[in-house]
Coordinates of C-alpha atoms and ligand atoms in Angstrom, one line a residue:
X1 CA 7.0 39.2 -1.7
X2 CA 6.0 42.7 -0.7
X3 CA 3.8 44.6 -3.2
X4 CA 4.8 48.0 -4.5
X5 CA 2.6 50.6 -6.0
X6 CA 3.7 53.9 -7.4
X7 CA 2.4 56.5 -9.9
X8 CA 3.6 59.3 -12.0
X9 CA 1.5 62.1 -13.6
X10 CA 1.3 62.7 -17.3
X11 CA 1.5 66.4 -16.6
X12 CA 4.3 67.5 -18.9
X13 CA 7.8 66.4 -19.8
X14 CA 9.4 63.8 -17.6
X15 CA 12.3 65.4 -15.8
X16 CA 15.5 64.3 -14.1
X17 CA 13.8 64.5 -10.7
X18 CA 11.2 62.0 -11.8
X19 CA 13.9 59.7 -13.0
X20 CA 16.3 59.9 -10.1
X21 CA 13.6 60.2 -7.4
X22 CA 11.2 57.7 -8.8
X23 CA 11.7 55.7 -12.1
X24 CA 15.3 54.5 -11.5
X25 CA 14.2 53.3 -8.1
X26 CA 11.1 51.6 -9.5
X27 CA 13.3 49.6 -11.9
X28 CA 15.6 48.5 -9.0
X29 CA 12.7 47.3 -6.9
X30 CA 11.6 44.8 -9.5
X31 CA 14.2 42.4 -8.3
X32 CA 12.8 42.2 -4.8
X33 CA 9.1 43.1 -5.1
X34 CA 5.9 42.6 -7.0
X35 CA 5.6 46.0 -8.7
X36 CA 2.6 47.9 -10.0
X37 CA 3.3 51.2 -11.7
X38 CA 0.7 53.6 -13.0
X39 CA 0.4 56.7 -15.2
X40 CA -1.9 58.7 -13.0
X41 CA -4.0 60.8 -15.4
X42 CA -6.8 61.1 -12.8
X43 CA -4.3 63.0 -10.7
X44 CA -3.1 65.1 -13.7
X45 CA -6.6 66.6 -14.3
X46 CA -6.8 68.1 -10.8
X47 CA -5.2 71.1 -12.6
X48 CA -6.3 72.1 -16.1
X49 CA -4.8 69.9 -18.9
X50 CA -5.2 70.2 -22.7
X51 CA -6.9 66.9 -23.7
X52 CA -4.7 66.2 -26.7
X53 CA -1.6 67.0 -24.7
X54 CA -2.8 64.8 -21.8
X55 CA -3.2 61.9 -24.2
X56 CA 0.2 62.4 -25.7
X57 CA 1.9 62.8 -22.4
X58 CA 0.3 59.7 -21.0
X59 CA 1.9 57.6 -23.7
X60 CA 5.2 59.5 -23.3
X61 CA 5.3 58.9 -19.6
X62 CA 4.6 55.2 -20.1
X63 CA 7.5 55.2 -22.6
X64 CA 9.7 57.0 -20.1
X65 CA 8.9 54.4 -17.4
X66 CA 9.8 51.5 -19.7
X67 CA 12.9 53.2 -21.2
X68 CA 14.0 54.0 -17.6
X69 CA 14.2 50.3 -16.8
X70 CA 10.8 49.1 -15.8
X71 CA 10.2 45.7 -17.5
X72 CA 6.6 45.2 -18.6
X73 CA 7.2 41.4 -18.5
X74 CA 8.0 41.6 -14.8
X75 CA 6.0 44.6 -13.6
X76 CA 2.4 45.9 -14.2
X77 CA 2.3 49.2 -16.1
X78 CA -1.1 50.8 -16.9
X79 CA -3.1 54.0 -17.0
X80 CA -5.1 55.0 -13.9
X81 CA -8.3 56.2 -15.6
X82 CA -8.7 52.8 -17.4
X83 CA -9.0 51.0 -14.1
X84 CA -12.2 52.4 -12.5
X85 CA -11.4 50.7 -9.2
X86 CA -9.2 53.6 -8.3
X87 CA -12.1 56.2 -8.5
X88 CA -14.5 53.7 -6.8
X89 CA -12.3 53.2 -3.8
X90 CA -11.4 56.9 -3.7
X91 CA -15.0 57.7 -3.1
X92 CA -15.2 55.3 -0.2
X93 CA -12.0 56.7 1.3
X94 CA -13.3 60.3 0.8
X95 CA -16.0 59.2 3.3
X96 CA -13.3 58.1 5.8
X97 CA -10.7 60.9 5.5
X98 CA -11.3 64.0 7.5
X99 CA -11.2 67.6 6.3
X100 CA -8.7 68.5 9.0
X101 CA -6.2 65.9 7.7
X102 CA -6.5 67.3 4.2
X103 CA -6.1 70.9 5.4
X104 CA -2.6 70.0 6.6
X105 CA -1.4 68.8 3.1
X106 CA 1.4 71.1 2.0
X107 CA 1.2 70.1 -1.7
X108 CA -2.3 71.5 -1.9
X109 CA -1.2 74.8 -0.4
X110 CA 1.7 74.9 -2.9
X111 CA -0.3 74.0 -5.9
X112 CA -3.4 76.1 -5.1
X113 CA -1.3 79.1 -4.3
X114 CA -3.0 82.3 -3.2
X115 CA -6.3 81.5 -5.0
X116 CA -7.4 78.6 -2.8
X117 CA -11.1 79.1 -3.5
X118 CA -10.3 78.8 -7.3
X119 CA -8.6 75.4 -6.9
X120 CA -10.6 72.3 -7.9
X121 CA -12.1 70.0 -5.4
X122 CA -10.1 67.2 -7.1
X123 CA -6.8 69.0 -6.2
X124 CA -8.0 69.1 -2.6
X125 CA -8.8 65.4 -2.4
X126 CA -5.8 64.4 -4.5
X127 CA -4.1 62.6 -1.6
X128 CA -7.3 60.6 -1.0
X129 CA -7.2 59.3 -4.6
X130 CA -3.5 58.6 -4.0
X131 CA -4.4 56.5 -0.9
X132 CA -6.9 54.6 -3.0
X133 CA -4.3 53.9 -5.7
X134 CA -2.1 52.2 -3.1
X135 CA -4.8 50.5 -1.0
X136 CA -6.6 49.2 -4.1
X137 CA -3.7 46.7 -4.4
X138 CA -3.1 46.4 -0.7
X139 CA 0.4 47.6 -1.5
X140 CA 2.8 47.6 1.4
X141 CA 5.6 49.8 0.0
X142 CA 5.4 53.0 -2.0
X143 CA 8.6 54.4 -3.6
X144 CA 8.3 58.2 -3.8
X145 CA 10.4 61.3 -3.6
X146 CA 10.5 63.3 -0.4
X147 CA 7.7 65.6 -1.6
X148 CA 5.2 62.7 -1.5
X149 CA 6.0 61.5 2.0
X150 CA 3.2 63.5 3.7
X151 CA 0.7 61.9 1.3
X152 CA 1.8 58.4 2.1
X153 CA 1.6 59.1 5.8
X154 CA -2.0 60.3 5.1
X155 CA -2.7 57.0 3.3
X156 CA -1.6 55.2 6.4
X157 CA -4.0 57.3 8.5
X158 CA -6.8 56.6 6.1
X159 CA -6.2 52.9 6.1
X160 CA -6.1 52.8 9.8
X161 CA -9.3 54.9 10.1
X162 CA -11.1 52.5 7.7
X163 CA -9.9 49.5 9.6
X164 CA -11.0 50.9 13.0
X165 CA -14.3 52.3 11.6
X166 CA -15.3 48.8 10.3
X167 CA -13.5 46.9 13.0
X168 CA -11.3 45.0 10.6
X169 CA -7.6 44.7 9.6
X170 CA -8.5 44.8 5.9
X171 CA -6.0 47.4 4.7
X172 CA -2.2 47.1 5.4
X173 CA -0.5 50.3 6.3
X174 CA 1.8 51.3 3.4
X175 CA 5.3 52.5 4.0
X176 CA 6.9 55.3 2.0
X177 CA 10.3 54.2 0.5
X178 CA 12.4 57.2 -0.2
X179 CA 15.8 57.1 -1.8
X180 CA 17.8 59.5 0.3
X181 CA 20.4 60.3 -2.3
X182 CA 17.9 61.7 -4.8
X183 CA 14.9 62.5 -2.6
X184 CA 14.6 66.0 -3.8
X185 CA 16.2 67.3 -7.0
X186 CA 15.8 71.0 -7.2
X187 CA 15.2 73.5 -10.0
X188 CA 18.2 74.6 -12.0
X189 CA 17.0 78.2 -11.7
X190 CA 16.2 78.2 -8.0
X191 CA 17.7 75.8 -5.5
X192 CA 14.9 76.2 -3.1
X193 CA 12.1 74.9 -5.4
X194 CA 11.9 71.3 -6.6
X195 CA 12.5 70.4 -10.2
X196 CA 9.1 70.0 -11.7
X197 CA 7.6 68.9 -15.1
X198 CA 5.1 71.7 -14.9
X199 CA 7.5 74.6 -14.2
X200 CA 6.9 77.2 -16.9
X201 CA 10.7 77.6 -17.4
X202 CA 12.2 74.7 -19.5
X203 CA 15.6 75.8 -18.2
X204 CA 14.6 74.9 -14.7
X205 CA 14.7 71.2 -15.5
X206 CA 16.5 68.6 -17.5
X207 CA 13.9 66.6 -19.5
X208 CA 14.5 62.9 -20.0
X209 CA 14.2 63.5 -23.7
X210 CA 16.6 66.5 -23.9
X211 CA 19.5 66.0 -26.3
X212 CA 23.2 66.3 -25.4
X213 CA 23.6 69.9 -26.5
X214 CA 20.5 71.1 -24.6
X215 CA 21.5 69.2 -21.4
X216 CA 24.9 70.9 -21.6
X217 CA 23.4 74.3 -22.2
X218 CA 20.9 74.0 -19.3
X219 CA 23.6 72.9 -16.9
X220 CA 26.0 75.7 -18.1
X221 CA 23.2 78.2 -17.4
X222 CA 22.2 76.6 -14.1
X223 CA 22.2 79.2 -11.2
X224 CA 25.2 78.9 -8.9
X225 CA 27.1 81.2 -6.5
X226 CA 30.6 82.6 -7.0
X227 CA 32.5 80.5 -4.5
X228 CA 34.3 77.4 -5.6
X229 CA 33.2 73.9 -4.5
X230 CA 34.0 73.2 -0.8
X231 CA 36.1 70.3 0.5
X232 CA 33.3 68.8 2.6
X233 CA 29.6 68.3 2.0
X234 CA 28.4 70.2 5.2
X235 CA 29.9 73.4 3.8
X236 CA 27.2 73.3 1.1
X237 CA 24.7 74.4 3.8
X238 CA 23.2 77.8 2.8
X239 CA 24.3 77.2 -0.8
X240 CA 21.1 75.6 -2.3
X241 CA 22.1 75.8 -5.9
X242 CA 25.6 74.4 -5.3
X243 CA 24.2 71.6 -3.1
X244 CA 21.6 70.8 -5.8
X245 CA 24.3 70.3 -8.5
X246 CA 26.4 68.2 -6.2
X247 CA 23.3 66.1 -5.3
X248 CA 22.5 65.6 -9.0
X249 CA 26.1 64.6 -9.8
X250 CA 26.2 62.2 -6.8
X251 CA 22.8 60.6 -7.8
X252 CA 23.8 60.2 -11.4
X253 CA 27.2 58.8 -10.6
X254 CA 25.8 56.7 -7.7
X255 CA 28.3 57.9 -5.2
X256 CA 28.0 60.0 -2.0
X257 CA 28.0 63.8 -2.0
X258 CA 31.2 63.6 0.1
X259 CA 32.9 61.7 -2.7
X260 CA 31.8 64.4 -5.2
X261 CA 33.1 67.3 -3.1
X262 CA 36.4 65.6 -2.3
X263 CA 36.9 65.2 -6.1
X264 CA 36.1 68.8 -7.0
X265 CA 37.2 70.6 -3.8
X266 CA 38.4 74.1 -4.6
X267 CA 37.5 73.9 -8.3
X268 CA 35.2 76.4 -9.9
X269 CA 31.8 75.6 -11.3
X270 CA 32.9 75.9 -14.9
X271 CA 34.9 72.6 -14.7
X272 CA 32.3 70.9 -12.4
X273 CA 29.4 71.8 -14.7
X274 CA 31.2 70.5 -17.8
X275 CA 31.8 67.1 -16.1
X276 CA 28.3 67.1 -14.8
X277 CA 26.9 67.7 -18.3
X278 CA 29.0 64.8 -19.6
X279 CA 27.7 62.5 -16.9
X280 CA 24.1 63.5 -17.4
X281 CA 24.3 62.9 -21.1
X282 CA 25.9 59.5 -20.5
X283 CA 23.1 58.4 -18.2
X284 CA 20.1 60.0 -19.9
X285 CA 21.2 59.6 -23.5
X286 CA 20.3 56.0 -24.0
X287 CA 17.1 56.4 -22.0
X288 CA 16.0 59.4 -24.1
X289 CA 16.8 57.4 -27.3
X290 CA 14.7 54.4 -26.2
X291 CA 11.9 56.8 -25.2
X292 CA 12.0 58.3 -28.7
X293 CA 11.9 54.8 -30.2
X294 CA 8.9 53.9 -28.1
X295 CA 7.1 57.1 -29.0
X296 CA 7.5 56.2 -32.6
X297 CA 5.9 52.8 -31.9
X298 CA 2.7 53.8 -30.2
X299 CA 1.1 50.4 -30.8
X300 CA 3.9 48.7 -28.8
X301 CA 3.3 51.1 -25.9
X302 CA -0.5 50.7 -26.0
X303 CA -0.2 46.9 -26.1
X304 CA 1.9 47.0 -22.9
X305 CA -0.6 49.3 -21.3
X306 CA -3.6 47.1 -22.3
X307 CA -2.0 44.0 -20.8
X308 CA -1.0 46.0 -17.7
X309 CA -4.6 47.3 -17.3
X310 CA -6.1 43.8 -17.4
X311 CA -3.6 42.6 -14.8
X312 CA -4.1 45.6 -12.5
X313 CA -7.9 45.1 -12.5
X314 CA -7.5 41.4 -11.8
X315 CA -5.7 42.3 -8.6
X316 CA -7.7 45.4 -7.5
X317 CA -11.2 44.1 -8.5
X318 CA -11.6 41.5 -5.7
X319 CA -10.0 43.9 -3.2
X320 CA -12.5 46.7 -4.1
X321 CA -15.5 44.2 -4.0
X322 CA -14.3 43.1 -0.5
X323 CA -14.1 46.7 0.6
X324 CA -17.6 47.4 -0.7
X325 CA -18.9 44.4 1.3
X326 CA -17.2 45.7 4.4
X327 CA -18.9 49.1 3.9
X328 CA -22.2 47.4 3.5
X329 CA -23.0 48.0 -0.2
X330 CA -25.8 45.7 -1.5
X331 CA -24.9 43.3 -4.3
X332 CA -27.9 42.1 -6.2
Ligands
AQP401 N1 12.4 67.1 -8.1 C1 12.1 65.9 -7.7 N2 13.1 65.2 -7.0 C2 12.8 63.9 -6.6 N3 11.7 63.2 -6.9 C3 10.8 63.8 -7.6 N4 9.6 63.4 -8.1 C4 9.0 64.5 -8.8 N5 9.8 65.5 -8.8 C5 10.9 65.2 -8.1 C6 9.0 62.1 -7.9 O1 8.5 61.7 -9.1 C7 7.4 60.8 -8.8 C8 6.3 61.2 -9.8 O2 5.9 62.5 -9.5 P1 4.5 63.0 -10.1 O3 4.6 63.1 -11.5 O4 3.4 62.2 -9.6 O5 4.2 64.4 -9.5 P2 5.1 65.5 -8.9 O6 5.8 65.0 -7.6 O7 4.2 66.6 -8.6 O8 6.2 65.7 -10.0 P3 6.4 67.0 -10.9 O9 7.4 66.6 -11.9 O10 6.7 68.1 -10.0 O11 5.0 67.1 -11.6 P4 4.1 68.4 -11.6 O12 4.9 69.5 -12.2 O13 2.9 68.0 -12.5 O14 3.6 68.7 -10.2 C9 7.0 61.0 -7.4 O15 7.5 59.9 -6.6 C10 7.8 62.2 -7.0 O16 8.1 62.2 -5.6

């Protein structure tokens, strides 16, 4: 069975893009893969976080992953900082990865913005830690949204560089697994920016815990253009907000974009948005309720994370020790 690793940051409220682009896919992959899923708090602190909020969000994200369909009896779910193997391997890989490779990473450029010198070193080496996350388990497949593809390609380069530096075939080269239908869910306020937990505008995203009224209000207020829906999907070109709402509808209904535009061809956004809101509430409602239940049962979540942590370290420990031996670390 191929081994999957994927992570999610506790950097704010889980949003629809996290669900459609990652968590739903994580749940599906449990049938065919050995799955390891991680709340990546080490990644979250690459930008400033409030400590109390980080702790709260870590539990909430774990609850979201479980409520979204990841079964703790079948998959490993744990918190990254509690498995020191990640940081240990990241250091070794920092000494393999090249500055030039990291200089090409677009996420760093986006997140650092104009003040690049003010960004943390951690934000810069974020993709190396991500490579360590995956390689610590010798994972072969990494389900991610489109935004993370470049980082997984870098993880492949780092694995290959380690192997050739030490003349070994120790690390397998991981493959990104992207769900094309929900690869990139965009902001409800700007169809050219991805929907994101940390966007300052709550109206830019649908949170997994939003209630029915709020979901409907956010969709009603979502930016659109004045034209009606077209009769074929290619005509959405140049209409990023319209395309985004069609993408969301198609992903939630698990149908193609073509099917959605055929159904709503010529109709205005008023009707479309109202049906989209009903659909979003039908899909997210039960997940949000289960999240709330788990958030009210912190001991249950912590017990799951504790078990997951022990299992994760059982797998990664021997791999890290073998990597240290390859590098030449002395064991006394
Ligand atoms: N808008 C999105 N569309 C599709 N997939 C998405 N993902 C995130 N946003 C979208 C996928 O969710 C997984 C976890 O992401 P993450 O939490 O590690 O970080 P991120 O990609 O940076 O997500 P956010 O929500 O935008 O967080 P912040 O605001 O903290 O940066 C990944 O597989 C990602 O592709």
